[in-house]
Coordinates of C-alpha atoms in Angstrom, one line a residue:
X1 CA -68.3 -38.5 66.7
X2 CA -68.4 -35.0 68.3
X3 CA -64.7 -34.6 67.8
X4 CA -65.4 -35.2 64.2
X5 CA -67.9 -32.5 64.0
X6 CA -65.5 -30.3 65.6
X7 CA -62.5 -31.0 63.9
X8 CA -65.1 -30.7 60.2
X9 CA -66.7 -27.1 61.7
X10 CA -62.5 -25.7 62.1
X11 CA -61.4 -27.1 58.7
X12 CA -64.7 -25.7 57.4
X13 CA -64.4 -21.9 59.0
X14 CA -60.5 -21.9 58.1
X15 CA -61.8 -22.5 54.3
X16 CA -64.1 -19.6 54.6
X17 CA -61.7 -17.1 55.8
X18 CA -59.0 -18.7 53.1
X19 CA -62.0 -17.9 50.7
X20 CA -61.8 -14.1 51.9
X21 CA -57.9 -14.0 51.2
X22 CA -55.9 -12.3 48.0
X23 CA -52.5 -11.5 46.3
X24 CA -51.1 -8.6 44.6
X25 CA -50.2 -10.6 41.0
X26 CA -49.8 -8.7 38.3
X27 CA -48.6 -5.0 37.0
X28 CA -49.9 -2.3 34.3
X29 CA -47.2 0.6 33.4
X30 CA -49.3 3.3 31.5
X31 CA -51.6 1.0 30.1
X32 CA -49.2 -2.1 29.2
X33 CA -50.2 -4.8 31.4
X34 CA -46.6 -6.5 32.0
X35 CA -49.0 -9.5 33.5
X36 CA -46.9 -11.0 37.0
X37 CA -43.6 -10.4 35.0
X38 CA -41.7 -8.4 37.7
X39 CA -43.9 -9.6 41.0
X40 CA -42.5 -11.3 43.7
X41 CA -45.9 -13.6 44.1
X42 CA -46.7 -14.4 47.8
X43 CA -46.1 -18.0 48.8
X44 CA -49.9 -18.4 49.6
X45 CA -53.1 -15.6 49.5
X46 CA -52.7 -15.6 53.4
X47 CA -52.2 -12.6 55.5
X48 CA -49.3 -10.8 57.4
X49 CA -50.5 -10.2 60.8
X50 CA -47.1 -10.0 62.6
X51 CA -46.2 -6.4 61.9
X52 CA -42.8 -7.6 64.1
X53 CA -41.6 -9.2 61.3
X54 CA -39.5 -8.9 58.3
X55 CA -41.8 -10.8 56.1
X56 CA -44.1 -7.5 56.5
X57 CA -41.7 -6.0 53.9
X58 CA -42.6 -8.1 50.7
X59 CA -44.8 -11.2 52.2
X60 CA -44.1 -14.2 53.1
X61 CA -40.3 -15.6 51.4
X62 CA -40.5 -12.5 49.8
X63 CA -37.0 -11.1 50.8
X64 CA -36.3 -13.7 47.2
X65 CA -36.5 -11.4 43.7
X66 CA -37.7 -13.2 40.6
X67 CA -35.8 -12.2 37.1
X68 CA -37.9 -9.8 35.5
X69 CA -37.8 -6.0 35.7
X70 CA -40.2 -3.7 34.8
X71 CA -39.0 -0.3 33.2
X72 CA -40.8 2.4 34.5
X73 CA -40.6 6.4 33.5
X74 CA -40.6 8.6 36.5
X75 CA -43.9 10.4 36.7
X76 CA -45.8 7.9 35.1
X77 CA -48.9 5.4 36.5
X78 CA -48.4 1.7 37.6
X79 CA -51.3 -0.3 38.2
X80 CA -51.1 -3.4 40.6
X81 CA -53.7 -5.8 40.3
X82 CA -55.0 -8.2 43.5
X83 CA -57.5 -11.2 43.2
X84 CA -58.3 -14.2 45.3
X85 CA -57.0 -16.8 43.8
X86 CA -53.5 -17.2 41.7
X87 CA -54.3 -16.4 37.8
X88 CA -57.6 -15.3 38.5
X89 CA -58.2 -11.9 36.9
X90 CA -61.9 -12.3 36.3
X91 CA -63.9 -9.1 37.0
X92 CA -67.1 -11.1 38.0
X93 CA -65.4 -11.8 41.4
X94 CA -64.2 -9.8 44.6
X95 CA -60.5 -8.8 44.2
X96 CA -60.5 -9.3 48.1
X97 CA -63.5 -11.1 49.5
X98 CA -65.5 -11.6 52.8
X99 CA -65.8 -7.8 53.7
X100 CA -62.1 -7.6 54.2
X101 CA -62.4 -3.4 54.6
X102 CA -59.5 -1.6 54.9
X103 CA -56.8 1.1 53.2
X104 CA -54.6 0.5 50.3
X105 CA -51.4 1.9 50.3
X106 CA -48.4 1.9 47.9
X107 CA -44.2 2.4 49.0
X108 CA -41.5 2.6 47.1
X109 CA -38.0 1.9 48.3
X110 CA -34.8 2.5 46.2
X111 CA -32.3 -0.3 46.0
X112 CA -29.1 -1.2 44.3
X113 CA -30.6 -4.1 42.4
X114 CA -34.6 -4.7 42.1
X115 CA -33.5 -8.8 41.9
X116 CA -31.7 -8.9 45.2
X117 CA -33.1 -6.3 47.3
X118 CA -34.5 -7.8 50.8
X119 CA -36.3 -4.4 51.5
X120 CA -34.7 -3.7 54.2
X121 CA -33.3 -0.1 52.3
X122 CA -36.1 1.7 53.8
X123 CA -39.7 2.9 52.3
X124 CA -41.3 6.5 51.6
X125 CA -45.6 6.1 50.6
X126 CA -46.4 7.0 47.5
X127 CA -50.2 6.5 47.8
X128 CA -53.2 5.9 50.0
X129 CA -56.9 5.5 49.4
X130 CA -58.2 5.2 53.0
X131 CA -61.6 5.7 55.0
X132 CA -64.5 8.2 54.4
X133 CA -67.7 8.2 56.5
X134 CA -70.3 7.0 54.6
X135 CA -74.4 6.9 55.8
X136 CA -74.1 4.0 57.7
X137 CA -74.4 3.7 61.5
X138 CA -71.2 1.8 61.7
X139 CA -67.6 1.7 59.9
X140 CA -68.2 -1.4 58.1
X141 CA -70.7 0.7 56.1
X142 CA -68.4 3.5 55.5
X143 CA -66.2 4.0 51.8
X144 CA -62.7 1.9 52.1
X145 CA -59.8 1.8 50.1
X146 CA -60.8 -2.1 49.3
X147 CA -64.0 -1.3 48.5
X148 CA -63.1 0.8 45.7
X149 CA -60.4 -1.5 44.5
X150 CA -63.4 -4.4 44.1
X151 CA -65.2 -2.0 42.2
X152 CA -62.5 -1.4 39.7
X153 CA -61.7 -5.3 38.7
X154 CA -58.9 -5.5 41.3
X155 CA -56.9 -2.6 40.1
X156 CA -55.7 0.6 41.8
X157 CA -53.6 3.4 39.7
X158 CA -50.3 5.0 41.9
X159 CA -48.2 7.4 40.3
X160 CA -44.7 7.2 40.5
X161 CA -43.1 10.8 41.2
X162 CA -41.9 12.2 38.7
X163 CA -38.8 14.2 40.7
X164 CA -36.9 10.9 42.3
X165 CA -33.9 9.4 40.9
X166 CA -33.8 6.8 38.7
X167 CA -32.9 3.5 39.4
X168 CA -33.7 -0.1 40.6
X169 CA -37.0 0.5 43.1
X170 CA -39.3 -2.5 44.9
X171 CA -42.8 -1.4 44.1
X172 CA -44.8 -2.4 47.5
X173 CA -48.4 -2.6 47.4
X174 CA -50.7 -3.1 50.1
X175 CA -53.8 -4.0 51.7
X176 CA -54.6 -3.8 55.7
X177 CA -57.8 -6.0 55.8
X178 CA -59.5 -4.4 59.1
X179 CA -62.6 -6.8 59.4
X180 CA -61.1 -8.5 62.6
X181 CA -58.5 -6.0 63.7
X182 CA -61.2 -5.2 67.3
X183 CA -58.6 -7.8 68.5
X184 CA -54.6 -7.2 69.4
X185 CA -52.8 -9.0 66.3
X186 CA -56.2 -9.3 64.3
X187 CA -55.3 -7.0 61.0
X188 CA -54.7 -9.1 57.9
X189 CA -51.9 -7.1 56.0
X190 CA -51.2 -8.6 52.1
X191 CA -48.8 -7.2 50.3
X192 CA -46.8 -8.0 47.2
X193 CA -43.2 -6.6 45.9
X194 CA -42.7 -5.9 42.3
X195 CA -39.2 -4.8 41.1
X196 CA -38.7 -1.6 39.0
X197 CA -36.2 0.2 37.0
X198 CA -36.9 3.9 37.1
X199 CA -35.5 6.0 34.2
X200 CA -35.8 9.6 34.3
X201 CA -36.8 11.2 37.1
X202 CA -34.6 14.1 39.0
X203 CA -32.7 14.2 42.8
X204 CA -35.1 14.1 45.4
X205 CA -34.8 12.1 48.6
X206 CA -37.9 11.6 50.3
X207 CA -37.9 10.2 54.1
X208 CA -37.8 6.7 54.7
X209 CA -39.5 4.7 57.3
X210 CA -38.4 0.9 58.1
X211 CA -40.7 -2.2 57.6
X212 CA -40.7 -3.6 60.0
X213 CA -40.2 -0.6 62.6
X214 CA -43.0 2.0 61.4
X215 CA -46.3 -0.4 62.3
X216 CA -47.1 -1.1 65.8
X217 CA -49.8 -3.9 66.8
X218 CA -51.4 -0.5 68.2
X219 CA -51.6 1.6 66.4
X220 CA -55.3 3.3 65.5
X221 CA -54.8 1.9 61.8
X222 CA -54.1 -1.7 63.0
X223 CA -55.9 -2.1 65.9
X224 CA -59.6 -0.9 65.5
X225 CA -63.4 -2.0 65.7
X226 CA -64.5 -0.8 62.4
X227 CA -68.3 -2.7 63.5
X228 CA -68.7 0.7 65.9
X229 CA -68.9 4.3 63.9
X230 CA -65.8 5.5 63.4
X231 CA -65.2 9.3 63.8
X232 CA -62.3 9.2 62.2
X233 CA -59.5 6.7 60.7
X234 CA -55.7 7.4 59.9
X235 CA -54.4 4.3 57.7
X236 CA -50.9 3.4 59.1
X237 CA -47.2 4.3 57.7
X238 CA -45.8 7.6 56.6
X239 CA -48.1 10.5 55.1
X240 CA -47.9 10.2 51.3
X241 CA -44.8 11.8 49.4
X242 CA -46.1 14.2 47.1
X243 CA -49.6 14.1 48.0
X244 CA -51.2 11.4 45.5
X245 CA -54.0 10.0 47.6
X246 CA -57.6 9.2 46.4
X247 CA -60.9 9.8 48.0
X248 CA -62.2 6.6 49.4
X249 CA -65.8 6.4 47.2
X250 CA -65.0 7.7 43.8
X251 CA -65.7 5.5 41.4
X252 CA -63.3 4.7 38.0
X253 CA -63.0 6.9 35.6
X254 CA -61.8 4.4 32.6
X255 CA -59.4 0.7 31.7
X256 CA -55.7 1.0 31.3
X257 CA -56.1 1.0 27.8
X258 CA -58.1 4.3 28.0
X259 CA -61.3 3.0 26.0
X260 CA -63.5 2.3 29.1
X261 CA -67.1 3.5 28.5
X262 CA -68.5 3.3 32.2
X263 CA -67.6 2.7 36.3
X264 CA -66.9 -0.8 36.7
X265 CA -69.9 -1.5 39.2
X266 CA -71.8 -0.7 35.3
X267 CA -70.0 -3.6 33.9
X268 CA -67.0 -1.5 32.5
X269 CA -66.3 -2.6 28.7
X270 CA -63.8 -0.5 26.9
X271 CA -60.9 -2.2 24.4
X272 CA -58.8 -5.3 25.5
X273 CA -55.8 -4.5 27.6
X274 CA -52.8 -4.5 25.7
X275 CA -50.2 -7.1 26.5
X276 CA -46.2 -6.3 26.2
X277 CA -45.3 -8.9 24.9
X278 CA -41.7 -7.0 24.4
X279 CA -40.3 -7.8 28.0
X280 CA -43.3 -9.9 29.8
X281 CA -45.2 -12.8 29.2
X282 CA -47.1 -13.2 26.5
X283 CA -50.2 -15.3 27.6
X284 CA -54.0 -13.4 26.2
X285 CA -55.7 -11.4 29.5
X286 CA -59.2 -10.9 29.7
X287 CA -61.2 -8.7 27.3
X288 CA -63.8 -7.6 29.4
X289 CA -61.3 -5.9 32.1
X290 CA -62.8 -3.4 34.0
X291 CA -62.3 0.0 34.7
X292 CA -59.2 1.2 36.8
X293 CA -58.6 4.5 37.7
X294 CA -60.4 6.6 40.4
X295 CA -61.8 10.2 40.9
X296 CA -59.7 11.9 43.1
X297 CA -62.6 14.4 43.7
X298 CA -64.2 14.9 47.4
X299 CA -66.4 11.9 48.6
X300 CA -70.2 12.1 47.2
X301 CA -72.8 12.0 49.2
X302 CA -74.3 9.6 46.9
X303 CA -73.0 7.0 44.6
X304 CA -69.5 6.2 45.0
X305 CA -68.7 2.6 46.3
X306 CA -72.4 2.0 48.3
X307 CA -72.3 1.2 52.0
X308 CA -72.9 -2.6 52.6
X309 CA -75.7 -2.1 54.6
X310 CA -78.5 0.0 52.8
X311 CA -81.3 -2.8 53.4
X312 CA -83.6 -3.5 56.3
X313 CA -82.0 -6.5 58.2
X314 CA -83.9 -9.6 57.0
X315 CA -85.5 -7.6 54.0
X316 CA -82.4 -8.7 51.8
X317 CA -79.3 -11.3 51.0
X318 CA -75.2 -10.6 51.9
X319 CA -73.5 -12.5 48.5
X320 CA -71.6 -15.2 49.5
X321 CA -68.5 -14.2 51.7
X322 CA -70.3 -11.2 52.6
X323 CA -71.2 -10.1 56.0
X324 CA -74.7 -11.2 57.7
X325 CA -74.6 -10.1 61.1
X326 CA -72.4 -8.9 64.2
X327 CA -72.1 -6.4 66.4
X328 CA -73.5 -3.2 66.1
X329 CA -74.3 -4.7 62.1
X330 CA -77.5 -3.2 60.5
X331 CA -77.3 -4.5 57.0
X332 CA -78.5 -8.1 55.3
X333 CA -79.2 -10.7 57.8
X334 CA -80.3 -13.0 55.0
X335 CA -77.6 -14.9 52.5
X336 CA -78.2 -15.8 49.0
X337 CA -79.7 -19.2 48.3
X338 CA -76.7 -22.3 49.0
X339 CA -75.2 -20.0 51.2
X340 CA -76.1 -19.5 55.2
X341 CA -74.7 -17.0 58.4
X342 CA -72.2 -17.6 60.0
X343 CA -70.2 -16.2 62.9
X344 CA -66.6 -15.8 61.8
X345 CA -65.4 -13.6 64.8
X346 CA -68.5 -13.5 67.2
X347 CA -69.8 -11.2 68.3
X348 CA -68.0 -9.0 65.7
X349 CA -68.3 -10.5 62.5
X350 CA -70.9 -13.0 60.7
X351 CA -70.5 -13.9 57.2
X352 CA -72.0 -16.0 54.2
X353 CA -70.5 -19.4 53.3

């Protein structure tokens, strides 16, 4: 009997951090939403924690291209999209879930062929939105990359320079989940590949870095307790080529379309997306899609994406998947109704399930 309560509490906790996990699926070029048409889709919405390995480049069996190509003009914005769950592009939930706070970065890395490219070409950063202190007494209350990506239905605008060659590129979004990362080996990287042909563009050659090769299971952007305040935090990787990095806190500025009429923590609204239906798939997308793009103003010292722990413990509910207690945690103690506190990572992390 106790074994069966044993083995039922593991199958149960492994479902609520699965609930937590997300993909990179789908891709918006200057509005267009091309839908998953050129993504390499993850095998599963499980991590990376083994920055050792090759499958840090483009997930797990990712080294493998799908057909599709998506035709990009230097100097112009892409917009990857993550959610939970496969197909899910529904604003009403987290993109990534259970207070997995962290930086999101984007790389590109120029290939031969988009298709067959395994990654291993070398990668130069062409964004970041990181870590600003927020009013919290601990990090997990500060503004994070993630944060603002939830707030914006999943989406996060990266500009693709406008002075590299054109050419076959992998597109490499990512996400370093930071919520357990106290421990060696406890940083949940996701990332998905997308394959791009670049037209345009001009005759720069930025520097490369090698994934794997420019992560170490030490570094200060891998490895740190983000439930103590954080003086500072540098995201991993390279330092962005040509500068386009956002303010962890602004808020979105409008949809891909260009019709959105609020930030997306106000519901967002705006026109339906529009879908190519030239070169992708041609399946409807949602019509209430949030808004997409950030500020890239300095951090306000109010607004912005709000700290997580504003209330008096006890004196107000964490959503499901959201965090309830741990160390050094002085936000929501309480869960919503169905829902109750549990220790994920004790005595770092306690969360609603």
């Amino acid at each position: 009997m106790k074994s069966t309560t044993i083995i039922s509490l593991i199958a149960a906790l492994a479902a609520q951090q699965v609930a937590g996990h997300a993909t990179f699926q789908d891709l918006w070029v200057d509005g267009v939403d091309e839908q998953s048409f050129c993504a390499r889709l993850p095998q599963s919405n499980s991590p990376v924690s083994d920055v050792t390995s090759n499958d840090l480049r483009c997930n797990v069996g990712g080294a493998t291209g799908v057909a599709g190509k998506c035709a990009v003009a230097a100097g112009s914005t892409v917009t990857v999209e993550m959610h939970q769950q496969p197909g899910d592009r529904s604003c009403a939930n987290e993109a990534i879930g259970g207070d997995h706070f962290g930086p999101v970065l984007g790389y590109l890395s120029k290939v031969e062929d988009a298709a067959t490219a395994d990654g291993s070409a070398g990668w130069f950063k062409i964004y970041e939105d990181s870590w600003a202190r927020g009013t919290g007494s601990n990090g997990a209350a500060d503004y994070w990359g993630t944060k603002d990506m939830n707030l914006c239905c999943g989406r996060v605008n990266m500009k693709i320079p406008a002075d590299i060659p054109a050419g076959d590129y992998l597109l490499r979004a990512e996400v370093v989940a930071l919520h357990v990362a106290g421990s060696l080996g406890g940083a949940q990287l996701y990332m998905s590949c997308y394959q791009l042909t670049i037209s345009g563009g001009g005759s720069a050659s930025p520097s490369l870095i090698q994934l794997p090769g420019a992560y170490a299971a030490t570094d200060p952007g891998i490895k740190v307790d983000i439930y103590q305040s954080l003086a500072t935090y540098i995201a991993p990787g390279p330092t962005v080529y040509g500068g386009f990095t956002k303010s962890a806190g602004a808020t979105c500025a409008g949809v891909e379309s260009g019709t959105a009429t609020g930030p997306a923590y106000e519901g967002g609204g705006g026109a339906a997306p529009t879908t190519n239906v030239g070169s992708g798939p041609t399946t409807a997308v949602p019509t209430t899609a949030a808004p997409t793009t950030m500020a890239t103003s300095v951090v306000p010292t109010t607004g912005g994406a709000a700290p997580t722990s504003t209330a008096a413990p006890g004196g107000c509910k964490s959503p499901k998947y959201g965090q309830c207690g741990g160390q050094g945690w002085t936000g929501c103690t309480g869960c919503v109704d169905g829902s109750t506190c549990e220790a994920v990572s004790p005595p770092y992390y306690s969360q609603c399930t």
